[in-house]
Tab-separated table of C-alpha atoms (C1' of nucleotides) in Angstrom:
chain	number	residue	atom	x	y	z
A	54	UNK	CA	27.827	38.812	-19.954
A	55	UNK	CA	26.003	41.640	-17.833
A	56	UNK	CA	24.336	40.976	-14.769
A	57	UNK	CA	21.622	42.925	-16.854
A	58	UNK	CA	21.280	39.315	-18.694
A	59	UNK	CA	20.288	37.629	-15.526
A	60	UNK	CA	17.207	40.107	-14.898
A	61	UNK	CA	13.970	38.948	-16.213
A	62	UNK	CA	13.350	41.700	-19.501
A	63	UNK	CA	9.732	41.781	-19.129
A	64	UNK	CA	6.941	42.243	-17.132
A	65	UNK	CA	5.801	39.177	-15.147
A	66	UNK	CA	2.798	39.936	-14.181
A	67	UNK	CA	0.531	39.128	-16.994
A	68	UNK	CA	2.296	35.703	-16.839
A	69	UNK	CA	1.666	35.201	-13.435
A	70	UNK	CA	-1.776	36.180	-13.411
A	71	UNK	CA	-2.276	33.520	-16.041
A	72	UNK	CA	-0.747	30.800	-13.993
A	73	UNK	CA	-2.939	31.398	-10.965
A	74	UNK	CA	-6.097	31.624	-13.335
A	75	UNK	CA	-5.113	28.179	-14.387
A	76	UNK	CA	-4.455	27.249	-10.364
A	77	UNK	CA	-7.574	28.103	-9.658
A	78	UNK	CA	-9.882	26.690	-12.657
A	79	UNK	CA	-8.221	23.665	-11.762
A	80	UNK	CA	-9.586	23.413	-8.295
A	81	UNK	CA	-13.115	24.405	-9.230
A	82	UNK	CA	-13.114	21.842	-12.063
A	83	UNK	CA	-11.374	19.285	-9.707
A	84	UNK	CA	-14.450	19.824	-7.067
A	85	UNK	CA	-16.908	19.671	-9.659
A	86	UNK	CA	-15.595	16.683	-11.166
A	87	UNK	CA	-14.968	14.531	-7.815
A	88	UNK	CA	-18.609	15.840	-6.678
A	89	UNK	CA	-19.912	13.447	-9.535
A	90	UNK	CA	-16.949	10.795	-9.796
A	91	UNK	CA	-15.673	10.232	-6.777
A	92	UNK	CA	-12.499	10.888	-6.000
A	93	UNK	CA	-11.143	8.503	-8.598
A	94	UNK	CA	-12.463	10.671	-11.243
A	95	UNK	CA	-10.110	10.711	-14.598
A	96	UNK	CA	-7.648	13.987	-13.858
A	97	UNK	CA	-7.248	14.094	-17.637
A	98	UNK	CA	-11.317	14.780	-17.757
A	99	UNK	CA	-10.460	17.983	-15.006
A	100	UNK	CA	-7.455	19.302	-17.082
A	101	UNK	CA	-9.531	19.453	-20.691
A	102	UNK	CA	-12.500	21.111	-18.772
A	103	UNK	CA	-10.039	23.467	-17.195
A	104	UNK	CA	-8.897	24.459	-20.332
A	105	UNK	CA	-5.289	23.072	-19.789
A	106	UNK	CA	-3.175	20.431	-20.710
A	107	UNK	CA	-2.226	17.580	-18.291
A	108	UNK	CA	0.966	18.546	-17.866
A	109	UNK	CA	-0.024	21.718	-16.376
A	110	UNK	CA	-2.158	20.356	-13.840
A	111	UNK	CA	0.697	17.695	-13.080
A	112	UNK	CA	2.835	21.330	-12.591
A	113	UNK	CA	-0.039	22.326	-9.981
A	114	UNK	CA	-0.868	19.403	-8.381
A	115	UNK	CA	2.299	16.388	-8.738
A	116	UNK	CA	-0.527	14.275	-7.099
A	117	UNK	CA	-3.965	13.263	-7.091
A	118	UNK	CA	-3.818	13.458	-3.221
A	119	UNK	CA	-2.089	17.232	-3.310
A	120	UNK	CA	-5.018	17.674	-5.235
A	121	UNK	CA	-7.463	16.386	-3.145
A	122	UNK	CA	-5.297	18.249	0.010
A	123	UNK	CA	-6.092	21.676	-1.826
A	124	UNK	CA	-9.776	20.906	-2.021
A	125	UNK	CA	-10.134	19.608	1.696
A	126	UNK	CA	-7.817	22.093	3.110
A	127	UNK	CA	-10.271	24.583	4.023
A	128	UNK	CA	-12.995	22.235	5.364
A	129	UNK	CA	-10.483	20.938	8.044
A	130	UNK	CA	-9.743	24.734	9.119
A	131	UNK	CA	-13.353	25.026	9.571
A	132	UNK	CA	-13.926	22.031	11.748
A	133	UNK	CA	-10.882	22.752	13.609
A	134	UNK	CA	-12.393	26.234	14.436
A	135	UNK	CA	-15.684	24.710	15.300
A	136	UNK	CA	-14.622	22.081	17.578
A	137	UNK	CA	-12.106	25.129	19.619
A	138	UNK	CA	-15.681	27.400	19.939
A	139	UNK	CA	-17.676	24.233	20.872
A	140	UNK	CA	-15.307	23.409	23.867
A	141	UNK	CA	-16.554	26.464	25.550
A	142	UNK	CA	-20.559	24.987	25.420
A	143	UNK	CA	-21.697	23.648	28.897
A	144	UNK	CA	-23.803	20.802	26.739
A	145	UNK	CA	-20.670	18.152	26.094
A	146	UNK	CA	-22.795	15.625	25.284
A	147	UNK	CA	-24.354	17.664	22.556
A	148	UNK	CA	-21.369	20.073	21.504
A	149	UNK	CA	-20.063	16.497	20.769
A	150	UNK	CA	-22.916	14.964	18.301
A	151	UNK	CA	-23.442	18.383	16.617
A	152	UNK	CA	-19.165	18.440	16.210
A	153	UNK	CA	-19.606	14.529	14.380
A	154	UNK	CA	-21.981	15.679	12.481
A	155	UNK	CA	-19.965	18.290	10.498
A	156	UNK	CA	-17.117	15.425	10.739
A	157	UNK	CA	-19.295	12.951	8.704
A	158	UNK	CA	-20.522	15.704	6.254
A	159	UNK	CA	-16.960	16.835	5.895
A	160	UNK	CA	-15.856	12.846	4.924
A	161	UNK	CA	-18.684	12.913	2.711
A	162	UNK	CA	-17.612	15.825	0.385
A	163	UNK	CA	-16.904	14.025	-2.327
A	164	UNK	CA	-17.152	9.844	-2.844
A	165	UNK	CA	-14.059	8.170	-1.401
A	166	UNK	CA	-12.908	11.042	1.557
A	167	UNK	CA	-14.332	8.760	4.399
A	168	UNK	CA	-11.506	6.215	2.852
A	169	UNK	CA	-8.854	8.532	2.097
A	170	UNK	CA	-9.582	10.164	5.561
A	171	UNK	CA	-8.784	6.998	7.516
A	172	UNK	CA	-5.749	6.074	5.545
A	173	UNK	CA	-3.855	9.505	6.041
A	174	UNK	CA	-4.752	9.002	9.674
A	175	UNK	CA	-2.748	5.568	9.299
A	176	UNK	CA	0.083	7.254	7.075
A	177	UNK	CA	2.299	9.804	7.927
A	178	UNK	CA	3.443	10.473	4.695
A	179	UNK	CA	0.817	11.698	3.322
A	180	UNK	CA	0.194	15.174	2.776
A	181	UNK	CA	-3.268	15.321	4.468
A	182	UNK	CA	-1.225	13.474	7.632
A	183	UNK	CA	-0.957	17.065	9.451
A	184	UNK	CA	-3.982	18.205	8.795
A	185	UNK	CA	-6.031	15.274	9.750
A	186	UNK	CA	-4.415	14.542	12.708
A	187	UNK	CA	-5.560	18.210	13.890
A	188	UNK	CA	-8.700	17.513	13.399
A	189	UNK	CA	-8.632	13.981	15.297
A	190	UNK	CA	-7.068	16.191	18.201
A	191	UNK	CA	-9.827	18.552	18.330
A	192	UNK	CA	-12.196	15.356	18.342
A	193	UNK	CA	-10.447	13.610	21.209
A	194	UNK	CA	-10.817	17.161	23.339
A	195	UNK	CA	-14.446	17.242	22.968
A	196	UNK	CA	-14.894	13.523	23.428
A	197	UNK	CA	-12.706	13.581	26.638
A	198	UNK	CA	-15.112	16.261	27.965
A	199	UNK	CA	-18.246	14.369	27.292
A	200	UNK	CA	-16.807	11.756	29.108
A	201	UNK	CA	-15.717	13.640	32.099
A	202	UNK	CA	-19.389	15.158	32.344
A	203	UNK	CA	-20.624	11.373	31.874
A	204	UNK	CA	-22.461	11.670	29.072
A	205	UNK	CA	-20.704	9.371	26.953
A	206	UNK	CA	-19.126	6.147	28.228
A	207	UNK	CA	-15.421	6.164	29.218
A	208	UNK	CA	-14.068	3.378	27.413
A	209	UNK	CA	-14.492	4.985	23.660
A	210	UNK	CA	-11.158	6.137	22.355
A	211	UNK	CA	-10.938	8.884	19.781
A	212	UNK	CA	-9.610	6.719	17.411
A	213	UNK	CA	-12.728	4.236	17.700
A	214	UNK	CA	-15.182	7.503	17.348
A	215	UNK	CA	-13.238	8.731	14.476
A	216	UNK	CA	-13.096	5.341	12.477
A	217	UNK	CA	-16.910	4.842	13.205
A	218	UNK	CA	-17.753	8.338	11.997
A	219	UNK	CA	-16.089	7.585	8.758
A	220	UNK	CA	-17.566	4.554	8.556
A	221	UNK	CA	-20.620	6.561	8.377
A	222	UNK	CA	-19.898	8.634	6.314
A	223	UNK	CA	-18.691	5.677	4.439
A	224	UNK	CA	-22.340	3.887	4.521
A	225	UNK	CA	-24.763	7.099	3.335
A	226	UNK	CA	-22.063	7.447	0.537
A	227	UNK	CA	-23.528	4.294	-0.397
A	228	UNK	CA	-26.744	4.276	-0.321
A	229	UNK	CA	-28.786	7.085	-2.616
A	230	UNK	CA	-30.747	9.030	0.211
A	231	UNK	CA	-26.638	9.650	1.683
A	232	UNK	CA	-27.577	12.892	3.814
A	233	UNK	CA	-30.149	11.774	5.820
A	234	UNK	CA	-28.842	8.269	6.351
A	235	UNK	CA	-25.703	9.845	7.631
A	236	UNK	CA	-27.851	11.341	9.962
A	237	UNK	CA	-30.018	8.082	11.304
A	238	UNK	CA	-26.647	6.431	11.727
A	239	UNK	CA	-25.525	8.851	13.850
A	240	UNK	CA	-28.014	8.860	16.026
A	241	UNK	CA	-27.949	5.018	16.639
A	242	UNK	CA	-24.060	5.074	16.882
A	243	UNK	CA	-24.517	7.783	19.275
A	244	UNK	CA	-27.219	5.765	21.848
A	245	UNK	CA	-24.429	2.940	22.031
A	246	UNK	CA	-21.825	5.220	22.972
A	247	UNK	CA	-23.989	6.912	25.878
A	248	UNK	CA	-23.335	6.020	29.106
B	280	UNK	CA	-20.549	-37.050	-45.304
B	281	UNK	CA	-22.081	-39.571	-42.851
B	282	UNK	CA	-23.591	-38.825	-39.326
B	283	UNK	CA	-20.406	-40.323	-37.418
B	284	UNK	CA	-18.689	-37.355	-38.963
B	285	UNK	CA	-20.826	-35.192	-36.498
B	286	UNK	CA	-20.080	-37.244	-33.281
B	287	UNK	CA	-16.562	-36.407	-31.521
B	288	UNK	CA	-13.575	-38.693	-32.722
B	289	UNK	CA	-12.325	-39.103	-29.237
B	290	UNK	CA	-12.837	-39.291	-26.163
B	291	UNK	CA	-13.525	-36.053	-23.805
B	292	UNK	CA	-12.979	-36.791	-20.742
B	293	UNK	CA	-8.865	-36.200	-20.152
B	294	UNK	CA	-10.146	-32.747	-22.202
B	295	UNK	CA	-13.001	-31.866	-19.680
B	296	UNK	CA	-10.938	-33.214	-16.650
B	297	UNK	CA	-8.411	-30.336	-17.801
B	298	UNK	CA	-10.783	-27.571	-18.275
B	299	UNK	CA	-11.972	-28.414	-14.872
B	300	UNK	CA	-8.625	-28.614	-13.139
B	301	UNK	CA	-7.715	-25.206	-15.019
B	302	UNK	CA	-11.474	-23.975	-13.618
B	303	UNK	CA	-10.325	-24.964	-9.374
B	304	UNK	CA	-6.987	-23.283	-9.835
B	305	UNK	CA	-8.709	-19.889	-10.872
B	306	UNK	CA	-10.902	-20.133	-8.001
B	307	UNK	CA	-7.885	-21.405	-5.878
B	308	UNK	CA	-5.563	-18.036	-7.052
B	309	UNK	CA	-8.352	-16.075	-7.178
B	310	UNK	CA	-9.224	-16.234	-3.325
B	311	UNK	CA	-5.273	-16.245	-2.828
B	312	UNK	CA	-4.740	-13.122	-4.543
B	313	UNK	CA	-8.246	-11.122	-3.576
B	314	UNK	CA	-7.424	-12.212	-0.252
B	315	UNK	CA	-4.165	-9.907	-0.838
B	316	UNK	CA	-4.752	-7.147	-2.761
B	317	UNK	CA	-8.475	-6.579	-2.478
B	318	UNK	CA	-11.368	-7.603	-5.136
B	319	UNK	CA	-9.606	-5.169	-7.431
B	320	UNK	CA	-6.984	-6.956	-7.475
B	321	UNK	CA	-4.764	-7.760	-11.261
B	322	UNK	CA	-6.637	-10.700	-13.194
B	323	UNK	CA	-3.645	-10.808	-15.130
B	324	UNK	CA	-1.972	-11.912	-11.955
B	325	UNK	CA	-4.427	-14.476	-11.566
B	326	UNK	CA	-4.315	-15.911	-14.354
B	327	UNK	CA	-0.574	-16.261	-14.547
B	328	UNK	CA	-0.767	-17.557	-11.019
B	329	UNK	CA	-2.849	-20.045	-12.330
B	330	UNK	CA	-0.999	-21.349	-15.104
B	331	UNK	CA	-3.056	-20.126	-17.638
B	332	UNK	CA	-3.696	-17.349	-20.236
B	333	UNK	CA	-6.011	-13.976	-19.452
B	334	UNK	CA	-8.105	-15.611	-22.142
B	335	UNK	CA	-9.010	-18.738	-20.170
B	336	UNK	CA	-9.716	-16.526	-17.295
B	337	UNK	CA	-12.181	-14.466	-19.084
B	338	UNK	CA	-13.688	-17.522	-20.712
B	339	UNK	CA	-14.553	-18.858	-17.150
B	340	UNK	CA	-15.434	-15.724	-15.736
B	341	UNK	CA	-16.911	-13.489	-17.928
B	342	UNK	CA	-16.787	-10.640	-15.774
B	343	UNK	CA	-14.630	-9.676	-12.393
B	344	UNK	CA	-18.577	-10.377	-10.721
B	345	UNK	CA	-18.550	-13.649	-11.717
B	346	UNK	CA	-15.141	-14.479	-10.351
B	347	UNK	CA	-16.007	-12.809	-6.609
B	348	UNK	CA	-19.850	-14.483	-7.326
B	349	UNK	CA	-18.170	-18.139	-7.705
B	350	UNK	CA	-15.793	-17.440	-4.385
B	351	UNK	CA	-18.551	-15.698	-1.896
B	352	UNK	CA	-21.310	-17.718	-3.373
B	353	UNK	CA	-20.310	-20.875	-0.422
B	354	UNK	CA	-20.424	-18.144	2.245
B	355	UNK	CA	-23.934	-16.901	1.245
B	356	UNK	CA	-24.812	-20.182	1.639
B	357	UNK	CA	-23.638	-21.064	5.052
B	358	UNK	CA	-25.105	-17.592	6.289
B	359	UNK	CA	-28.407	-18.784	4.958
B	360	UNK	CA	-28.292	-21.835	6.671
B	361	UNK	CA	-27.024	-20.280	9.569
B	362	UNK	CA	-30.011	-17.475	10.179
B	363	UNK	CA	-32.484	-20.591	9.817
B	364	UNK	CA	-30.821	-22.227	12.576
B	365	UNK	CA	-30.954	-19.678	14.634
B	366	UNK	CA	-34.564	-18.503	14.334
B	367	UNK	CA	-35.208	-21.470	16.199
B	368	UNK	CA	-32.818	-20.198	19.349
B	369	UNK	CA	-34.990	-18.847	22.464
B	370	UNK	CA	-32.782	-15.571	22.678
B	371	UNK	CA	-33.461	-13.863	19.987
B	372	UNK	CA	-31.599	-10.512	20.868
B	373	UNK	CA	-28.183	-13.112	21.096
B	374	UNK	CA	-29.093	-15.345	18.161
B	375	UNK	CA	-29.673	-11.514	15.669
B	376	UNK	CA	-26.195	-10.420	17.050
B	377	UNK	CA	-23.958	-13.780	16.521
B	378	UNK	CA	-25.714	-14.019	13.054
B	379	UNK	CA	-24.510	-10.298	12.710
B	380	UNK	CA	-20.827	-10.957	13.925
B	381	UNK	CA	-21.109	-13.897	11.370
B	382	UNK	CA	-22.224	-11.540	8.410
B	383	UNK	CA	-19.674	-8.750	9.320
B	384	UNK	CA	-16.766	-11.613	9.202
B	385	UNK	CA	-18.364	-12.479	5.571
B	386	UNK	CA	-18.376	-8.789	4.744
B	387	UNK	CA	-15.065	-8.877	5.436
B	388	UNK	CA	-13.703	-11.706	3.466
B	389	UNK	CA	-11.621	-9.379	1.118
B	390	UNK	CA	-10.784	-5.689	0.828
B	391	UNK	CA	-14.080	-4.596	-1.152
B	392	UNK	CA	-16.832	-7.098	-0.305
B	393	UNK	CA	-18.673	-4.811	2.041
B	394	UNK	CA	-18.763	-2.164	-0.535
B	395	UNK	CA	-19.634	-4.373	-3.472
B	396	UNK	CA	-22.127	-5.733	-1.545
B	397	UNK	CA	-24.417	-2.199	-0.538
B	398	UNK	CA	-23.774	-1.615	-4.391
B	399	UNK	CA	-25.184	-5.142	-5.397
B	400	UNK	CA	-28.218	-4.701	-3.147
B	401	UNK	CA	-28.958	-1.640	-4.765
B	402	UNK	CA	-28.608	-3.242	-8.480
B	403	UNK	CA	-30.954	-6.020	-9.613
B	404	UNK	CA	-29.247	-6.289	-12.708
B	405	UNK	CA	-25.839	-7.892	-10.408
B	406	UNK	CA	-25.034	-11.384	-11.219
B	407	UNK	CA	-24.987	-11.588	-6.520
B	408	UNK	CA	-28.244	-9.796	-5.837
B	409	UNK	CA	-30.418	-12.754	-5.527
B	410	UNK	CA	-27.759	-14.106	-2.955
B	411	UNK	CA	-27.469	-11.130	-1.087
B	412	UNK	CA	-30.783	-10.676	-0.769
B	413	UNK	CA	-31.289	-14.002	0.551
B	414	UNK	CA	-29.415	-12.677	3.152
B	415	UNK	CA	-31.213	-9.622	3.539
B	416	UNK	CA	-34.296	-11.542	4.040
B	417	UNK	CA	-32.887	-13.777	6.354
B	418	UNK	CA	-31.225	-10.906	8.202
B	419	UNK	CA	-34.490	-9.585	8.246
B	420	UNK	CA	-36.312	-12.095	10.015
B	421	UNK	CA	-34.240	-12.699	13.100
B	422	UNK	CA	-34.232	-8.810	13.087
B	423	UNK	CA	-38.031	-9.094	13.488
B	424	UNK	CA	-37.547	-12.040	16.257
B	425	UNK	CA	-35.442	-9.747	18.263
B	426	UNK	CA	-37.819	-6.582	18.160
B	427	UNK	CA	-40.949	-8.860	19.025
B	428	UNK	CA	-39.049	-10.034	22.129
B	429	UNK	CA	-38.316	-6.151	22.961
B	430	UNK	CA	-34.347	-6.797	22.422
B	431	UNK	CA	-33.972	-4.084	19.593
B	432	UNK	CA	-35.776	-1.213	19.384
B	433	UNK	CA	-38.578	-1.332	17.030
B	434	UNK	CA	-37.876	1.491	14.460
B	435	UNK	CA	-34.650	0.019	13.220
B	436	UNK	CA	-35.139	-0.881	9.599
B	437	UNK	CA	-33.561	-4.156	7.757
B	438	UNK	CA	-31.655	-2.085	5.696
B	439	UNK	CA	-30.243	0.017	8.259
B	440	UNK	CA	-28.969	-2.817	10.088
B	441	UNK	CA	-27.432	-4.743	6.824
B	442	UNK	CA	-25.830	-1.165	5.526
B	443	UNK	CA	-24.580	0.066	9.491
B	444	UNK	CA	-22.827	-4.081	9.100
B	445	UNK	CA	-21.384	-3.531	6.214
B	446	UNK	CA	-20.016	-0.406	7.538
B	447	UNK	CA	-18.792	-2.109	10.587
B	448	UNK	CA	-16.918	-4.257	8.200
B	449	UNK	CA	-15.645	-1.835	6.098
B	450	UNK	CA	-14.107	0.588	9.010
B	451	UNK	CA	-12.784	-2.765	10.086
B	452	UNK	CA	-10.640	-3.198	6.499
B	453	UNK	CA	-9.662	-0.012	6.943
B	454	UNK	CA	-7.309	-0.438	9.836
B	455	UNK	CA	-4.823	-2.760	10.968
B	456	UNK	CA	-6.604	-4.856	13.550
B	457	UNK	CA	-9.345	-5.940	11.029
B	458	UNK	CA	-10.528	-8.387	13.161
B	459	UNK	CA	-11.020	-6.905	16.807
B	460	UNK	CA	-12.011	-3.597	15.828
B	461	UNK	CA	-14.978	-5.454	14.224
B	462	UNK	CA	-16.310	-7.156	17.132
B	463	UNK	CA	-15.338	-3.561	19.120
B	464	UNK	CA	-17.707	-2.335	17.019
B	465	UNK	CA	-20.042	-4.145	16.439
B	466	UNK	CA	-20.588	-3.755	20.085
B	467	UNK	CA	-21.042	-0.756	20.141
B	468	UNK	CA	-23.330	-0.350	17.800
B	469	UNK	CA	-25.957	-2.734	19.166
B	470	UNK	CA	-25.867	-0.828	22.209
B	471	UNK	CA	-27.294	1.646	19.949
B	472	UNK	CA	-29.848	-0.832	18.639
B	473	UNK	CA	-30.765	-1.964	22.050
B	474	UNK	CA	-34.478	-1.063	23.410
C	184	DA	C1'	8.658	30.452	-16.069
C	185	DC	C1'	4.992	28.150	-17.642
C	186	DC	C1'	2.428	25.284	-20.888
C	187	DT	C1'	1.495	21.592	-24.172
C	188	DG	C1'	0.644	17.115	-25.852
C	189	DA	C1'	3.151	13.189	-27.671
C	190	DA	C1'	5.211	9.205	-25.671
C	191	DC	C1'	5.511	5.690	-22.378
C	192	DA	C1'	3.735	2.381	-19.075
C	193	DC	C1'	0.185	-0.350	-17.333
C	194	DC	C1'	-3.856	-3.065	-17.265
C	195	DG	C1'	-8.494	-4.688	-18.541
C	196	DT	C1'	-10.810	-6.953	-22.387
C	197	DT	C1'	-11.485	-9.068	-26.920
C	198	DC	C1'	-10.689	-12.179	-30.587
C	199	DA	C1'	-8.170	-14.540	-34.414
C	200	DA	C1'	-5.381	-18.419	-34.651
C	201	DG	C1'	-3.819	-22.801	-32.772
C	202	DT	C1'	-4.545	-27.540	-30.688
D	223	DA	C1'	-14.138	-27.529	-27.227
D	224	DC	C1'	-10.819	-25.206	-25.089
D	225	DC	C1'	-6.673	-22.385	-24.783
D	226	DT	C1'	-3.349	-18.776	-25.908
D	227	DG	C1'	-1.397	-14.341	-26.270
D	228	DA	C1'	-1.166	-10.544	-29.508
D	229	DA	C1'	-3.907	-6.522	-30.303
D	230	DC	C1'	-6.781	-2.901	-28.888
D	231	DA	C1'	-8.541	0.553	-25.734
D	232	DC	C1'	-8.030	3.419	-21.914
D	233	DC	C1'	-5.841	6.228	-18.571
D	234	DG	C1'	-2.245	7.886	-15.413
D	235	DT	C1'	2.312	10.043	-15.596
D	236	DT	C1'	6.528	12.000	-17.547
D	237	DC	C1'	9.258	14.967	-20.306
D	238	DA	C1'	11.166	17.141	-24.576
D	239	DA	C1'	9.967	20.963	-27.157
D	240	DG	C1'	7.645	25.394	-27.612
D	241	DT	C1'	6.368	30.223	-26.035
DNA sequence: ACCTGAACACCGTTCAAGT
DNA sequence: ACCTGAACACCGTTCAAGT
């Protein structure tokens, strides 16, 4: 034996290139397919129209949730980025409402998030945990502020605001006109919690 | 062959008595066992709960519908009686939001309800709709009551209110104090409804 | 190293056979 | 008439075999 033996003999490249064309089918069949399913959708259904066999997305993904984590990932940047630039607005009351309302269309991005969303909250386990709780942190900053300026009463916690904006999100995922319920609910929610 | 040959050889009633007794234990393990693991909950399980085989199950309850029918059907009923009471009450901004509270609590009987009950308003075709929209008429009329009397603003829609409950009872599922976070919210929210 | 798909496990549903 | 449970179908997940 050589140490020669030990070296890869070819090329990886091609190889690898494969592998991430697989990665990456995978997520845009994944979206498409939760978009119509719900996030129950078969996973067998996203491997054959990603060209692959199971196992392979089983390789990429070990669960439906690290799935799901991948797909979500860069929506919860985004909102986390939003809520840091909507701290600086001198309209708390308003950088609030407009902040919820990317929250809600955020838990609506595919049927079943809103649910999901509020059991990683409750489970630190999950993969989503870290990611969610970021964004529940940015919430709580902008809520605090719209209390301090008094435009929302001071006895909502961010938990309370969080749960209800799922549970919006929740409600137009039910109902067939979804967007602009989600949008009428918020509103209403949003007169109780004024001061 | 004779017409006595046509009439049953013995008597039925120990037979009948059984079917019955087999029919209440479902019911009994079914509530048990929903109650536990949410209206999706194994019918297998019930059924060995109850002593007897998937078949008998099925043969009672044709379809998982039927089962949650036969165990919310009493609570439909007592809701129904309930909003007629109350449309007699001289507050009708109080009497809309105790009937509410006593909806959300029914929403909220297992994991699941409040969801398969915005689905089965939306599906005529559902062994509950006629049931639930009892309700919804019912709910509808005290709604009424309470905008005449300027309690709730006039632009709120039946349908809003019975999907933003059923939300209210979901978000409620979702976490671990069930119970107080639906009353939390529901308070909120009628702020929100509030003239 | 990565991929495949057969194999296994699990559960909902049906139905032939039994009483 | 009613009950049973084996049989079937379906789908999520794992893993031995292939490149």
């Amino acid at each position: 034996m050589t140490t020669a033996d030990q070296a890869p003999p070819v090329p990886r490249t091609p190889r690898r290139a494969h592998a991430r064309r697989n990665h990456d089918r995978l997520l845009r069949e994944a979206r498409s397919v939760f978009a119509e399913h719900g996030i129950d959708a078969s996973l067998e259904d996203i491997a054959r129209r990603a060209g692959v066999g199971i196992g392979t997305l089983y390789r990429n993904f070990p669960t439906r949730q690290a799935l799901l984590e991948a797909l979500l990932h860069d929506g919860f940047d985004d909102l986390h980025v939003r809520a840091n630039e909507l701290l600086g607005s001198s309209a708390p009351g308003e950088a609030l409402t407009l902040w919820l309302r990317l929250l809600a269309a955020h838990a609506a991005t595919f049927r079943g998030v809103a649910a999901a969303l509020i059991a990683v909250i409750h489970d630190e386990r999950s993969a989503l945990h870290a990611s969610c709780r970021a964004i529940h942190t940015a919430g709580a900053a902008l809520l605090a502020r719209a209390q301090e300026s008094g435009d929302i009463r001071p006895d909502v916690s961010p938990s309370e605001l969080f749960t209800l904006i799922n549970a919006i999100a929740w409600a137009a995922e039910q109902t067939p006109e979804a967007v602009d319920q989600a949008d009428r609910f918020l509103h209403l929610v949003m007169r109780g919690l004024q001061e």
